[in-house]
Amino acid sequence: MDEKKVREAIEDFKELSIQMRERGFRGASKHCDLAIEALEKQLPMKVEYEGGFSNNGFTRYRMAKCPDCDRWHSSRDEIIYCSKCGQRLDWSE
């Protein structure tokens, strides 16, 4: 997904949400807010390395937390999305 387009869509939904709320369409405003939340999960957030290690007997892997929900993941896996909250993760240092 193109990060620039996602950011533009988030801004558009924010404005739409405000307009819907001002016109009394609270349900539509809440749906816009939900779309914003889902789109924000598509923007990668850097994992937080905390210095812990996992060891499989041969190789040591760094442990990192999801910046959104604090779930721990091993650098061995380098999963794209957090298995707990769905946040897209950026493993670069």
Short mmCIF file of N, CA and C in Angstrom, two decimals:
data_model
loop_
_atom_site.label_atom_id
_atom_site.label_comp_id
_atom_site.label_asym_id
_atom_site.label_seq_id
_atom_site.Cartn_x
_atom_site.Cartn_y
_atom_site.Cartn_z
N MET A 1 0.84 -1.17 0.00
CA MET A 1 0.00 0.00 0.00
C MET A 1 0.90 1.24 0.00
N ASP A 2 0.56 2.22 -0.82
CA ASP A 2 1.33 3.46 -0.95
C ASP A 2 1.13 4.33 0.29
N GLU A 3 2.23 4.55 1.04
CA GLU A 3 2.14 5.27 2.31
C GLU A 3 1.60 6.69 2.13
N LYS A 4 1.99 7.34 1.06
CA LYS A 4 1.52 8.71 0.80
C LYS A 4 0.00 8.74 0.61
N LYS A 5 -0.51 7.79 -0.15
CA LYS A 5 -1.96 7.72 -0.39
C LYS A 5 -2.71 7.40 0.90
N VAL A 6 -2.13 6.56 1.73
CA VAL A 6 -2.77 6.23 3.01
C VAL A 6 -2.85 7.48 3.88
N ARG A 7 -1.77 8.23 3.95
CA ARG A 7 -1.76 9.47 4.75
C ARG A 7 -2.79 10.48 4.22
N GLU A 8 -2.90 10.59 2.89
CA GLU A 8 -3.89 11.49 2.29
C GLU A 8 -5.30 11.05 2.64
N ALA A 9 -5.54 9.75 2.58
CA ALA A 9 -6.87 9.22 2.90
C ALA A 9 -7.22 9.49 4.37
N ILE A 10 -6.24 9.34 5.25
CA ILE A 10 -6.47 9.61 6.67
C ILE A 10 -6.89 11.06 6.86
N GLU A 11 -6.18 11.98 6.22
CA GLU A 11 -6.52 13.40 6.34
C GLU A 11 -7.92 13.68 5.79
N ASP A 12 -8.26 13.06 4.65
CA ASP A 12 -9.59 13.24 4.08
C ASP A 12 -10.68 12.73 5.02
N PHE A 13 -10.45 11.55 5.60
CA PHE A 13 -11.44 10.98 6.53
C PHE A 13 -11.57 11.83 7.79
N LYS A 14 -10.46 12.43 8.26
CA LYS A 14 -10.53 13.30 9.43
C LYS A 14 -11.44 14.50 9.15
N GLU A 15 -11.25 15.12 7.99
CA GLU A 15 -12.08 16.27 7.61
C GLU A 15 -13.54 15.84 7.44
N LEU A 16 -13.76 14.72 6.80
CA LEU A 16 -15.11 14.21 6.61
C LEU A 16 -15.78 13.92 7.95
N SER A 17 -15.03 13.35 8.88
CA SER A 17 -15.56 13.04 10.20
C SER A 17 -16.03 14.32 10.91
N ILE A 18 -15.20 15.37 10.81
CA ILE A 18 -15.58 16.65 11.43
C ILE A 18 -16.85 17.20 10.80
N GLN A 19 -16.92 17.16 9.48
CA GLN A 19 -18.10 17.66 8.78
C GLN A 19 -19.35 16.87 9.15
N MET A 20 -19.23 15.55 9.23
CA MET A 20 -20.38 14.71 9.59
C MET A 20 -20.84 15.01 11.02
N ARG A 21 -19.90 15.17 11.93
CA ARG A 21 -20.24 15.47 13.31
C ARG A 21 -20.95 16.82 13.42
N GLU A 22 -20.45 17.83 12.69
CA GLU A 22 -21.05 19.16 12.71
C GLU A 22 -22.47 19.16 12.16
N ARG A 23 -22.76 18.25 11.24
CA ARG A 23 -24.10 18.17 10.64
C ARG A 23 -25.02 17.22 11.39
N GLY A 24 -24.51 16.67 12.48
CA GLY A 24 -25.35 15.80 13.31
C GLY A 24 -25.36 14.34 12.91
N PHE A 25 -24.49 13.95 12.01
CA PHE A 25 -24.42 12.56 11.57
C PHE A 25 -23.35 11.82 12.38
N ARG A 26 -23.65 11.58 13.64
CA ARG A 26 -22.66 10.96 14.54
C ARG A 26 -22.27 9.55 14.10
N GLY A 27 -23.23 8.80 13.59
CA GLY A 27 -22.93 7.44 13.14
C GLY A 27 -21.92 7.44 12.00
N ALA A 28 -22.13 8.33 11.03
CA ALA A 28 -21.20 8.43 9.90
C ALA A 28 -19.83 8.91 10.38
N SER A 29 -19.83 9.82 11.35
CA SER A 29 -18.57 10.31 11.90
C SER A 29 -17.80 9.18 12.57
N LYS A 30 -18.52 8.33 13.31
CA LYS A 30 -17.86 7.19 13.96
C LYS A 30 -17.29 6.22 12.94
N HIS A 31 -17.99 6.04 11.82
CA HIS A 31 -17.48 5.15 10.77
C HIS A 31 -16.21 5.73 10.14
N CYS A 32 -16.17 7.04 9.98
CA CYS A 32 -14.95 7.68 9.47
C CYS A 32 -13.80 7.46 10.45
N ASP A 33 -14.09 7.61 11.74
CA ASP A 33 -13.05 7.41 12.76
C ASP A 33 -12.53 5.98 12.74
N LEU A 34 -13.42 5.02 12.50
CA LEU A 34 -13.02 3.61 12.42
C LEU A 34 -12.12 3.39 11.19
N ALA A 35 -12.47 4.03 10.07
CA ALA A 35 -11.64 3.92 8.86
C ALA A 35 -10.25 4.53 9.10
N ILE A 36 -10.21 5.64 9.83
CA ILE A 36 -8.93 6.27 10.16
C ILE A 36 -8.08 5.31 10.98
N GLU A 37 -8.69 4.69 11.98
CA GLU A 37 -7.97 3.75 12.84
C GLU A 37 -7.39 2.59 12.02
N ALA A 38 -8.19 2.06 11.10
CA ALA A 38 -7.72 0.95 10.27
C ALA A 38 -6.60 1.38 9.34
N LEU A 39 -6.73 2.56 8.75
CA LEU A 39 -5.68 3.05 7.86
C LEU A 39 -4.39 3.33 8.61
N GLU A 40 -4.49 3.85 9.83
CA GLU A 40 -3.28 4.13 10.61
C GLU A 40 -2.51 2.85 10.93
N LYS A 41 -3.21 1.72 11.04
CA LYS A 41 -2.53 0.43 11.28
C LYS A 41 -1.67 0.02 10.09
N GLN A 42 -1.97 0.58 8.90
CA GLN A 42 -1.21 0.25 7.69
C GLN A 42 0.10 1.01 7.60
N LEU A 43 0.24 2.06 8.41
CA LEU A 43 1.49 2.84 8.41
C LEU A 43 2.48 2.17 9.35
N PRO A 44 3.65 1.77 8.84
CA PRO A 44 4.61 1.05 9.68
C PRO A 44 5.13 1.89 10.83
N MET A 45 5.21 1.27 11.99
CA MET A 45 5.80 1.89 13.17
C MET A 45 7.03 1.08 13.56
N LYS A 46 8.09 1.76 13.94
CA LYS A 46 9.32 1.07 14.34
C LYS A 46 9.11 0.28 15.62
N VAL A 47 9.60 -0.95 15.61
CA VAL A 47 9.56 -1.76 16.83
C VAL A 47 10.52 -1.16 17.83
N GLU A 48 10.28 -1.42 19.10
CA GLU A 48 11.12 -0.89 20.17
C GLU A 48 11.99 -2.01 20.71
N TYR A 49 13.28 -1.95 20.36
CA TYR A 49 14.21 -2.95 20.88
C TYR A 49 14.50 -2.64 22.34
N GLU A 50 14.41 -3.66 23.17
CA GLU A 50 14.57 -3.44 24.61
C GLU A 50 15.77 -4.20 25.18
N GLY A 51 16.58 -4.79 24.31
CA GLY A 51 17.79 -5.43 24.78
C GLY A 51 17.64 -6.89 25.20
N GLY A 52 16.44 -7.41 25.26
CA GLY A 52 16.24 -8.81 25.61
C GLY A 52 16.61 -9.71 24.45
N PHE A 53 16.87 -10.98 24.75
CA PHE A 53 17.24 -11.92 23.70
C PHE A 53 16.45 -13.21 23.85
N SER A 54 16.24 -13.86 22.73
CA SER A 54 15.64 -15.18 22.65
C SER A 54 16.73 -16.09 22.11
N ASN A 55 16.78 -17.34 22.56
CA ASN A 55 17.85 -18.23 22.15
C ASN A 55 17.26 -19.57 21.77
N ASN A 56 17.56 -20.03 20.54
CA ASN A 56 17.07 -21.34 20.11
C ASN A 56 18.14 -22.41 20.22
N GLY A 57 19.24 -22.12 20.91
CA GLY A 57 20.33 -23.08 21.06
C GLY A 57 21.47 -22.83 20.09
N PHE A 58 21.19 -22.17 18.97
CA PHE A 58 22.21 -21.90 17.97
C PHE A 58 22.41 -20.40 17.73
N THR A 59 21.31 -19.68 17.72
CA THR A 59 21.35 -18.26 17.37
C THR A 59 20.59 -17.46 18.40
N ARG A 60 21.11 -16.27 18.69
CA ARG A 60 20.39 -15.37 19.61
C ARG A 60 19.64 -14.35 18.77
N TYR A 61 18.40 -14.11 19.13
CA TYR A 61 17.56 -13.13 18.44
C TYR A 61 17.18 -12.02 19.40
N ARG A 62 17.18 -10.80 18.89
CA ARG A 62 16.76 -9.67 19.72
C ARG A 62 15.25 -9.68 19.87
N MET A 63 14.81 -9.23 21.03
CA MET A 63 13.38 -9.12 21.29
C MET A 63 12.98 -7.66 21.14
N ALA A 64 11.79 -7.45 20.57
CA ALA A 64 11.30 -6.10 20.36
C ALA A 64 9.81 -6.05 20.67
N LYS A 65 9.36 -4.86 21.07
CA LYS A 65 7.95 -4.66 21.39
C LYS A 65 7.25 -3.92 20.27
N CYS A 66 5.98 -4.27 20.09
CA CYS A 66 5.13 -3.51 19.20
C CYS A 66 4.92 -2.14 19.86
N PRO A 67 5.11 -1.06 19.13
CA PRO A 67 4.96 0.27 19.73
C PRO A 67 3.51 0.63 20.04
N ASP A 68 2.58 -0.13 19.53
CA ASP A 68 1.17 0.18 19.74
C ASP A 68 0.58 -0.56 20.95
N CYS A 69 0.93 -1.84 21.11
CA CYS A 69 0.30 -2.64 22.18
C CYS A 69 1.29 -3.28 23.14
N ASP A 70 2.58 -3.12 22.91
CA ASP A 70 3.65 -3.65 23.76
C ASP A 70 3.79 -5.17 23.72
N ARG A 71 3.25 -5.84 22.72
CA ARG A 71 3.45 -7.28 22.59
C ARG A 71 4.89 -7.53 22.13
N TRP A 72 5.53 -8.53 22.72
CA TRP A 72 6.91 -8.87 22.38
C TRP A 72 6.97 -9.78 21.17
N HIS A 73 7.96 -9.54 20.30
CA HIS A 73 8.20 -10.37 19.12
C HIS A 73 9.70 -10.60 19.00
N SER A 74 10.07 -11.70 18.39
CA SER A 74 11.47 -12.03 18.17
C SER A 74 11.92 -11.46 16.82
N SER A 75 13.14 -10.93 16.77
CA SER A 75 13.66 -10.42 15.49
C SER A 75 13.84 -11.56 14.49
N ARG A 76 13.86 -12.78 14.95
CA ARG A 76 13.97 -13.93 14.06
C ARG A 76 12.79 -13.97 13.11
N ASP A 77 11.62 -13.65 13.63
CA ASP A 77 10.39 -13.74 12.84
C ASP A 77 10.21 -12.55 11.91
N GLU A 78 10.55 -11.36 12.40
CA GLU A 78 10.34 -10.12 11.67
C GLU A 78 9.00 -10.13 10.94
N ILE A 79 7.96 -10.37 11.71
CA ILE A 79 6.61 -10.38 11.15
C ILE A 79 6.25 -8.99 10.64
N ILE A 80 5.36 -8.92 9.69
CA ILE A 80 4.98 -7.65 9.09
C ILE A 80 3.94 -6.93 9.96
N TYR A 81 3.01 -7.69 10.52
CA TYR A 81 1.96 -7.11 11.36
C TYR A 81 1.99 -7.75 12.74
N CYS A 82 1.73 -6.96 13.77
CA CYS A 82 1.67 -7.48 15.13
C CYS A 82 0.53 -8.49 15.22
N SER A 83 0.80 -9.62 15.84
CA SER A 83 -0.21 -10.66 15.96
C SER A 83 -1.29 -10.33 16.99
N LYS A 84 -1.06 -9.32 17.80
CA LYS A 84 -2.06 -8.94 18.81
C LYS A 84 -2.98 -7.81 18.33
N CYS A 85 -2.37 -6.72 17.82
CA CYS A 85 -3.18 -5.54 17.49
C CYS A 85 -3.28 -5.25 16.00
N GLY A 86 -2.46 -5.90 15.18
CA GLY A 86 -2.53 -5.69 13.73
C GLY A 86 -1.71 -4.53 13.20
N GLN A 87 -0.94 -3.87 14.07
CA GLN A 87 -0.12 -2.74 13.63
C GLN A 87 0.97 -3.23 12.68
N ARG A 88 1.16 -2.52 11.56
CA ARG A 88 2.27 -2.85 10.65
C ARG A 88 3.57 -2.44 11.33
N LEU A 89 4.58 -3.32 11.29
CA LEU A 89 5.83 -3.09 12.02
C LEU A 89 6.99 -2.80 11.08
N ASP A 90 7.87 -1.93 11.52
CA ASP A 90 9.10 -1.58 10.80
C ASP A 90 10.26 -2.08 11.66
N TRP A 91 11.02 -3.04 11.13
CA TRP A 91 12.11 -3.67 11.88
C TRP A 91 13.45 -2.99 11.63
N SER A 92 13.50 -1.96 10.82
CA SER A 92 14.79 -1.31 10.58
C SER A 92 15.27 -0.62 11.86
N GLU A 93 16.58 -0.51 11.99
CA GLU A 93 17.13 0.10 13.21
C GLU A 93 17.51 1.53 12.98
#
